[in-house]
Amino acid sequence: MGDKKLSGQTALVTGANSGIGAGVAKSLGQAGANVIINYVSKPEDADALVAEIKSYGVDALAIQGDVSKEDQVQAMFRQVVDHFGTIDILVNNAGLQRDAKFDELTLAQWQTVIDVNLTGQFLCAREAIREFLRRGPRPDVSRATGKIICMSSVHEAIPWAGHVNYAASKGAIKMLMQSLAQEYGDRQIRVNSICPGAIQTPINTGAWSTPQALNSLMTLIPYNRIGQPEDIGNLAVFLASDDSDYITGASIFIDGGMTVLESFSDGG
Ligand code: NAI
Ligand code: BGC
């Protein structure tokens, strides 16, 4: 076992070739974990990230797979166990938006968001928990038998007009996460959610790519800056490590204060 917080452990990050997932994958690698980069498109981005993470002195592997497809998720976990022997940390990060006014929202837009953001987290969490239970404790690397981190959002708490499918998917992640924490706590499996505010990634380009949009966004953020993937990576390392060993079933907001509702600072 090395001297870094996550040395000797293996982490799978879904949707890891972009944005928050890439930031989390780098942070976990820097903390000593071997990292699997799951991706669904743009293999060249996944390969570049694998090369960068290997330069930290850990192992990394890119695996293509659509998290909303049971057979692809199961094949991915088989590949992980074949290559690394087991998995210690799952970061359920893959997600997307398909925005529309509710009266114009199509069933396809609804279904795509639920399939990826919710069913994808179910399928990956189930395979991870099956592997944690099969393998049992590894006290040489962690007090917990396994750790699952769900990428939720401030929108598990803040309703979001024009994004009903997305907000519904994140509200559901809260109950998925808490129910899993309850069901598997006695097996020392920890399950928590990260709830980011606005983080600068391709998912929300419209919210930061012009000065006007950025100014408008700042009216929602007391701390007055947009978040970066590295902010989320730092929290993911904490939640994956024994520093957070007594934390399970928690939604941790990391949002520059967005959930204290800055827009009420001089109104209401
Ligand atoms: P992004 O668009 O940069 O990354 C999303 C990743 O998920 C991409 O790699 C994409 O290819 C992947 N993905 C999409 N469908 C997939 C599928 N079926 N199977 C596997 N991978 C798939 O966006 P970002 O911001 O990095 O989003 C990551 C997570 O963070 C999402 O769950 C999102 O809801 C959440 N989030 C983002 C916030 C933000 O402000 N950027 C704030 C709160 C939550
Ligand atoms: C969404 C982003 C948005 C952020 C804050 C995230 O869940 O994916 O588009 O900027 O919440 O509203």
GROMACS .gro file of C-alpha atoms and ligand atoms in nm:
model
  324
    1MET     CA    1   0.000   0.000   0.000
    2GLY     CA    2   0.135   0.342  -0.101
    3ASP     CA    3   0.121   0.659   0.104
    4LYS     CA    4  -0.161   0.838  -0.078
    5LYS     CA    5  -0.520   0.841   0.050
    6LEU     CA    6  -0.652   0.606  -0.220
    7SER     CA    7  -0.343   0.395  -0.290
    8GLY     CA    8  -0.421   0.036  -0.384
    9GLN     CA    9  -0.783   0.114  -0.466
   10THR     CA   10  -0.965   0.106  -0.799
   11ALA     CA   11  -1.226   0.363  -0.902
   12LEU     CA   12  -1.469   0.359  -1.193
   13VAL     CA   13  -1.593   0.700  -1.308
   14THR     CA   14  -1.880   0.700  -1.558
   15GLY     CA   15  -1.897   0.966  -1.828
   16ALA     CA   16  -1.538   1.046  -1.739
   17ASN     CA   17  -1.408   1.186  -2.068
   18SER     CA   18  -1.563   1.529  -2.017
   19GLY     CA   19  -1.633   1.797  -1.758
   20ILE     CA   20  -1.687   1.693  -1.398
   21GLY     CA   21  -1.614   1.325  -1.464
   22ALA     CA   22  -1.273   1.410  -1.609
   23GLY     CA   23  -1.196   1.636  -1.312
   24VAL     CA   24  -1.297   1.363  -1.067
   25ALA     CA   25  -1.095   1.098  -1.253
   26LYS     CA   26  -0.782   1.316  -1.236
   27SER     CA   27  -0.827   1.390  -0.866
   28LEU     CA   28  -0.880   1.023  -0.781
   29GLY     CA   29  -0.568   0.931  -0.982
   30GLN     CA   30  -0.365   1.201  -0.807
   31ALA     CA   31  -0.484   1.053  -0.476
   32GLY     CA   32  -0.334   0.718  -0.576
   33ALA     CA   33  -0.633   0.526  -0.715
   34ASN     CA   34  -0.630   0.326  -1.036
   35VAL     CA   35  -0.900   0.478  -1.255
   36ILE     CA   36  -1.137   0.341  -1.516
   37ILE     CA   37  -1.257   0.605  -1.760
   38ASN     CA   38  -1.602   0.507  -1.884
   39TYR     CA   39  -1.713   0.689  -2.197
   40VAL     CA   40  -1.985   0.657  -2.456
   41SER     CA   41  -1.846   0.879  -2.734
   42LYS     CA   42  -1.520   1.064  -2.816
   43PRO     CA   43  -1.273   0.779  -2.745
   44GLU     CA   44  -0.983   1.015  -2.822
   45ASP     CA   45  -1.071   1.222  -2.513
   46ALA     CA   46  -1.085   0.907  -2.300
   47ASP     CA   47  -0.746   0.790  -2.434
   48ALA     CA   48  -0.585   1.129  -2.363
   49LEU     CA   49  -0.715   1.119  -2.007
   50VAL     CA   50  -0.586   0.763  -1.957
   51ALA     CA   51  -0.240   0.880  -2.066
   52GLU     CA   52  -0.251   1.176  -1.828
   53ILE     CA   53  -0.367   0.966  -1.532
   54LYS     CA   54  -0.100   0.700  -1.599
   55SER     CA   55   0.159   0.979  -1.575
   56TYR     CA   56   0.062   1.009  -1.206
   57GLY     CA   57   0.206   0.658  -1.153
   58VAL     CA   58  -0.126   0.470  -1.128
   59ASP     CA   59  -0.303   0.240  -1.374
   60ALA     CA   60  -0.586   0.367  -1.594
   61LEU     CA   61  -0.813   0.208  -1.851
   62ALA     CA   62  -1.079   0.345  -2.087
   63ILE     CA   63  -1.393   0.136  -2.131
   64GLN     CA   64  -1.672   0.226  -2.370
   65GLY     CA   65  -2.024   0.162  -2.248
   66ASP     CA   66  -2.367   0.321  -2.237
   67VAL     CA   67  -2.464   0.330  -1.869
   68SER     CA   68  -2.833   0.302  -1.954
   69LYS     CA   69  -2.785  -0.042  -2.116
   70GLU     CA   70  -2.777  -0.339  -1.878
   71ASP     CA   71  -2.565  -0.564  -2.102
   72GLN     CA   72  -2.305  -0.291  -2.159
   73VAL     CA   73  -2.283  -0.207  -1.787
   74GLN     CA   74  -2.240  -0.574  -1.697
   75ALA     CA   75  -1.974  -0.620  -1.965
   76MET     CA   76  -1.791  -0.311  -1.834
   77PHE     CA   77  -1.784  -0.442  -1.476
   78ARG     CA   78  -1.658  -0.782  -1.600
   79GLN     CA   79  -1.375  -0.602  -1.778
   80VAL     CA   80  -1.295  -0.401  -1.465
   81VAL     CA   81  -1.273  -0.712  -1.247
   82ASP     CA   82  -1.071  -0.900  -1.512
   83HIS     CA   83  -0.819  -0.615  -1.534
   84PHE     CA   84  -0.798  -0.487  -1.175
   85GLY     CA   85  -0.928  -0.785  -0.970
   86THR     CA   86  -1.204  -0.581  -0.807
   87ILE     CA   87  -1.346  -0.231  -0.768
   88ASP     CA   88  -1.348  -0.017  -0.452
   89ILE     CA   89  -1.505   0.312  -0.563
   90LEU     CA   90  -1.785   0.388  -0.810
   91VAL     CA   91  -1.851   0.747  -0.917
   92ASN     CA   92  -2.190   0.749  -1.087
   93ASN     CA   93  -2.129   1.065  -1.286
   94ALA     CA   94  -2.268   1.019  -1.640
   95GLY     CA   95  -2.561   1.250  -1.705
   96LEU     CA   96  -2.724   1.477  -1.957
   97GLN     CA   97  -2.995   1.736  -2.011
   98ARG     CA   98  -3.270   1.741  -2.274
   99ASP     CA   99  -3.438   2.072  -2.193
  100ALA     CA  100  -3.785   2.186  -2.300
  101LYS     CA  101  -4.085   2.368  -2.167
  102PHE     CA  102  -4.298   2.106  -1.994
  103ASP     CA  103  -4.591   2.136  -2.235
  104GLU     CA  104  -4.347   2.075  -2.522
  105LEU     CA  105  -4.140   1.803  -2.354
  106THR     CA  106  -4.144   1.487  -2.565
  107LEU     CA  107  -4.155   1.136  -2.425
  108ALA     CA  108  -3.818   1.076  -2.592
  109GLN     CA  109  -3.663   1.373  -2.405
  110TRP     CA  110  -3.815   1.254  -2.077
  111GLN     CA  111  -3.705   0.895  -2.133
  112THR     CA  112  -3.348   0.974  -2.240
  113VAL     CA  113  -3.284   1.176  -1.924
  114ILE     CA  114  -3.440   0.917  -1.693
  115ASP     CA  115  -3.259   0.631  -1.871
  116VAL     CA  116  -2.912   0.788  -1.838
  117ASN     CA  117  -2.937   0.994  -1.518
  118LEU     CA  118  -3.141   0.749  -1.309
  119THR     CA  119  -3.144   0.401  -1.464
  120GLY     CA  120  -2.774   0.439  -1.546
  121GLN     CA  121  -2.694   0.505  -1.179
  122PHE     CA  122  -2.912   0.207  -1.075
  123LEU     CA  123  -2.740  -0.033  -1.315
  124CYS     CA  124  -2.387   0.073  -1.218
  125ALA     CA  125  -2.460   0.084  -0.844
  126ARG     CA  126  -2.611  -0.267  -0.859
  127GLU     CA  127  -2.305  -0.414  -1.028
  128ALA     CA  128  -2.072  -0.233  -0.786
  129ILE     CA  129  -2.261  -0.358  -0.482
  130ARG     CA  130  -2.265  -0.713  -0.619
  131GLU     CA  131  -1.886  -0.694  -0.652
  132PHE     CA  132  -1.838  -0.539  -0.305
  133LEU     CA  133  -2.048  -0.821  -0.151
  134ARG     CA  134  -1.869  -1.093  -0.351
  135ARG     CA  135  -1.524  -0.964  -0.256
  136GLY     CA  136  -1.588  -0.860   0.105
  137PRO     CA  137  -1.379  -0.623   0.318
  138ARG     CA  138  -1.027  -0.508   0.221
  139PRO     CA  139  -0.909  -0.360   0.552
  140ASP     CA  140  -0.559  -0.317   0.408
  141VAL     CA  141  -0.687  -0.038   0.181
  142SER     CA  142  -1.005   0.103   0.341
  143ARG     CA  143  -1.232   0.079   0.644
  144ALA     CA  144  -1.530   0.059   0.407
  145THR     CA  145  -1.596  -0.246   0.190
  146GLY     CA  146  -1.698  -0.016  -0.094
  147LYS     CA  147  -1.791   0.342  -0.171
  148ILE     CA  148  -2.047   0.478  -0.416
  149ILE     CA  149  -2.064   0.847  -0.503
  150CYS     CA  150  -2.372   0.961  -0.694
  151MET     CA  151  -2.343   1.280  -0.900
  152SER     CA  152  -2.666   1.454  -0.815
  153SER     CA  153  -2.720   1.832  -0.841
  154VAL     CA  154  -2.850   2.132  -0.654
  155HIS     CA  155  -3.160   2.041  -0.856
  156GLU     CA  156  -3.235   1.750  -0.623
  157ALA     CA  157  -3.346   2.037  -0.395
  158ILE     CA  158  -3.407   2.341  -0.620
  159PRO     CA  159  -3.701   2.296  -0.861
  160TRP     CA  160  -3.605   2.385  -1.218
  161ALA     CA  161  -3.866   2.517  -1.462
  162GLY     CA  162  -3.793   2.413  -1.819
  163HIS     CA  163  -3.588   2.117  -1.695
  164VAL     CA  164  -3.854   1.899  -1.531
  165ASN     CA  165  -3.710   1.572  -1.663
  166TYR     CA  166  -3.363   1.661  -1.529
  167ALA     CA  167  -3.486   1.782  -1.187
  168ALA     CA  168  -3.702   1.470  -1.153
  169SER     CA  169  -3.402   1.248  -1.228
  170LYS     CA  170  -3.188   1.421  -0.963
  171GLY     CA  171  -3.469   1.419  -0.703
  172ALA     CA  172  -3.491   1.044  -0.759
  173ILE     CA  173  -3.114   1.005  -0.714
  174LYS     CA  174  -3.153   1.139  -0.361
  175MET     CA  175  -3.385   0.850  -0.267
  176LEU     CA  176  -3.179   0.594  -0.461
  177MET     CA  177  -2.869   0.704  -0.270
  178GLN     CA  178  -3.032   0.719   0.075
  179SER     CA  179  -3.213   0.387   0.035
  180LEU     CA  180  -2.888   0.216  -0.072
  181ALA     CA  181  -2.703   0.368   0.223
  182GLN     CA  182  -2.974   0.229   0.451
  183GLU     CA  183  -2.980  -0.116   0.288
  184TYR     CA  184  -2.604  -0.177   0.280
  185GLY     CA  185  -2.471   0.023   0.574
  186ASP     CA  186  -2.431  -0.291   0.785
  187ARG     CA  187  -2.206  -0.434   0.512
  188GLN     CA  188  -1.985  -0.122   0.543
  189ILE     CA  189  -2.080   0.007   0.201
  190ARG     CA  190  -2.097   0.387   0.202
  191VAL     CA  191  -2.322   0.570  -0.045
  192ASN     CA  192  -2.330   0.949  -0.075
  193SER     CA  193  -2.425   1.217  -0.326
  194ILE     CA  194  -2.237   1.519  -0.451
  195CYS     CA  195  -2.476   1.803  -0.537
  196PRO     CA  196  -2.290   2.054  -0.754
  197GLY     CA  197  -2.415   2.402  -0.837
  198ALA     CA  198  -2.301   2.558  -1.164
  199ILE     CA  199  -1.975   2.398  -1.274
  200GLN     CA  200  -1.811   2.515  -1.596
  201THR     CA  201  -1.853   2.220  -1.836
  202PRO     CA  202  -2.008   2.148  -2.177
  203ILE     CA  203  -2.347   2.062  -2.017
  204ASN     CA  204  -2.421   2.427  -1.935
  205THR     CA  205  -2.221   2.626  -2.195
  206GLY     CA  206  -2.517   2.861  -2.239
  207ALA     CA  207  -2.488   2.965  -1.873
  208TRP     CA  208  -2.126   3.090  -1.892
  209SER     CA  209  -2.006   3.139  -2.251
  210THR     CA  210  -2.102   3.506  -2.283
  211PRO     CA  211  -2.037   3.789  -2.033
  212GLN     CA  212  -2.413   3.852  -2.012
  213ALA     CA  213  -2.487   3.489  -1.927
  214LEU     CA  214  -2.209   3.478  -1.670
  215ASN     CA  215  -2.330   3.801  -1.505
  216SER     CA  216  -2.678   3.661  -1.486
  217LEU     CA  217  -2.546   3.336  -1.337
  218MET     CA  218  -2.358   3.533  -1.068
  219THR     CA  219  -2.690   3.667  -0.936
  220LEU     CA  220  -2.750   3.307  -0.821
  221ILE     CA  221  -2.409   3.244  -0.661
  222PRO     CA  222  -2.314   3.426  -0.336
  223TYR     CA  223  -1.950   3.321  -0.369
  224ASN     CA  224  -1.943   3.496  -0.708
  225ARG     CA  225  -1.756   3.248  -0.922
  226ILE     CA  226  -1.849   2.953  -1.138
  227GLY     CA  227  -1.732   2.615  -1.009
  228GLN     CA  228  -1.460   2.407  -1.174
  229PRO     CA  229  -1.438   2.028  -1.217
  230GLU     CA  230  -1.143   2.029  -0.977
  231ASP     CA  231  -1.371   2.160  -0.699
  232ILE     CA  232  -1.581   1.846  -0.743
  233GLY     CA  233  -1.270   1.626  -0.773
  234ASN     CA  234  -1.149   1.742  -0.431
  235LEU     CA  235  -1.481   1.648  -0.271
  236ALA     CA  236  -1.490   1.312  -0.451
  237VAL     CA  237  -1.148   1.222  -0.306
  238PHE     CA  238  -1.273   1.309   0.043
  239LEU     CA  239  -1.590   1.099   0.000
  240ALA     CA  240  -1.392   0.806  -0.141
  241SER     CA  241  -1.133   0.811   0.137
  242ASP     CA  242  -1.142   0.704   0.500
  243ASP     CA  243  -1.142   1.075   0.597
  244SER     CA  244  -1.519   1.051   0.543
  245ASP     CA  245  -1.560   0.703   0.696
  246TYR     CA  246  -1.856   0.807   0.914
  247ILE     CA  247  -2.042   0.975   0.626
  248THR     CA  248  -2.308   0.774   0.447
  249GLY     CA  249  -2.652   0.863   0.313
  250ALA     CA  250  -2.552   1.229   0.277
  251SER     CA  251  -2.614   1.482   0.001
  252ILE     CA  252  -2.322   1.723   0.006
  253PHE     CA  253  -2.389   2.054  -0.169
  254ILE     CA  254  -2.092   2.218  -0.339
  255ASP     CA  255  -2.234   2.522  -0.507
  256GLY     CA  256  -2.071   2.850  -0.399
  257GLY     CA  257  -2.381   2.902  -0.186
  258MET     CA  258  -2.639   2.862  -0.465
  259THR     CA  259  -2.874   2.676  -0.230
  260VAL     CA  260  -2.887   2.972   0.007
  261LEU     CA  261  -3.079   3.143  -0.276
  262GLU     CA  262  -2.883   3.463  -0.341
  263SER     CA  263  -3.174   3.605  -0.541
  264PHE     CA  264  -3.351   3.655  -0.206
  265SER     CA  265  -3.066   3.866  -0.063
  266ASP     CA  266  -3.254   4.191  -0.118
  267GLY     CA  267  -3.608   4.072  -0.179
  268GLY     CA  268  -3.886   3.855  -0.046
  269NAI     P1  269  -2.060   1.683  -1.953
  269NAI     O1  270  -2.160   1.689  -2.063
  269NAI     O2  271  -1.929   1.752  -1.970
  269NAI     O3  272  -2.031   1.533  -1.912
  269NAI     C1  273  -2.131   1.433  -1.912
  269NAI     C2  274  -2.065   1.302  -1.943
  269NAI     O4  275  -2.161   1.197  -1.939
  269NAI     C3  276  -2.004   1.301  -2.085
  269NAI     O5  277  -1.879   1.235  -2.082
  269NAI     C4  278  -2.105   1.218  -2.163
  269NAI     O6  279  -2.052   1.155  -2.277
  269NAI     C5  280  -2.145   1.118  -2.055
  269NAI     N1  281  -2.263   1.041  -2.089
  269NAI     C6  282  -2.381   1.088  -2.136
  269NAI     N2  283  -2.463   0.984  -2.161
  269NAI     C7  284  -2.396   0.872  -2.128
  269NAI     C8  285  -2.426   0.734  -2.130
  269NAI     N3  286  -2.546   0.690  -2.174
  269NAI     N4  287  -2.333   0.644  -2.088
  269NAI     C9  288  -2.212   0.688  -2.045
  269NAI     N5  289  -2.177   0.816  -2.041
  269NAI    C10  290  -2.268   0.907  -2.081
  269NAI     O7  291  -2.137   1.743  -1.825
  269NAI     P2  292  -2.091   1.754  -1.673
  269NAI     O8  293  -2.131   1.887  -1.627
  269NAI     O9  294  -1.953   1.711  -1.654
  269NAI    O10  295  -2.191   1.650  -1.605
  269NAI    C11  296  -2.149   1.540  -1.525
  269NAI    C12  297  -2.254   1.512  -1.418
  269NAI    O11  298  -2.260   1.624  -1.330
  269NAI    C13  299  -2.395   1.491  -1.471
  269NAI    O12  300  -2.457   1.387  -1.398
  269NAI    C14  301  -2.463   1.623  -1.441
  269NAI    O13  302  -2.601   1.608  -1.424
  269NAI    C15  303  -2.394   1.662  -1.312
  269NAI     N6  304  -2.401   1.801  -1.275
  269NAI    C16  305  -2.340   1.899  -1.352
  269NAI    C17  306  -2.343   2.031  -1.311
  269NAI    C18  307  -2.279   2.141  -1.387
  269NAI    O14  308  -2.306   2.258  -1.356
  269NAI     N7  309  -2.191   2.115  -1.484
  269NAI    C19  310  -2.410   2.069  -1.187
  269NAI    C20  311  -2.475   1.960  -1.117
  269NAI    C21  312  -2.467   1.832  -1.159
  270BGC     C1  313  -2.704   2.155  -1.443
  270BGC     C2  314  -2.634   2.277  -1.499
  270BGC     C3  315  -2.667   2.398  -1.413
  270BGC     C4  316  -2.643   2.372  -1.266
  270BGC     C5  317  -2.690   2.487  -1.178
  270BGC     C6  318  -2.670   2.139  -1.298
  270BGC     O1  319  -2.733   2.026  -1.244
  270BGC     O2  320  -2.663   2.039  -1.516
  270BGC     O3  321  -2.678   2.300  -1.632
  270BGC     O4  322  -2.585   2.509  -1.455
  270BGC     O5  323  -2.713   2.255  -1.226
  270BGC     O6  324  -2.821   2.528  -1.208
   0.00000   0.00000   0.00000
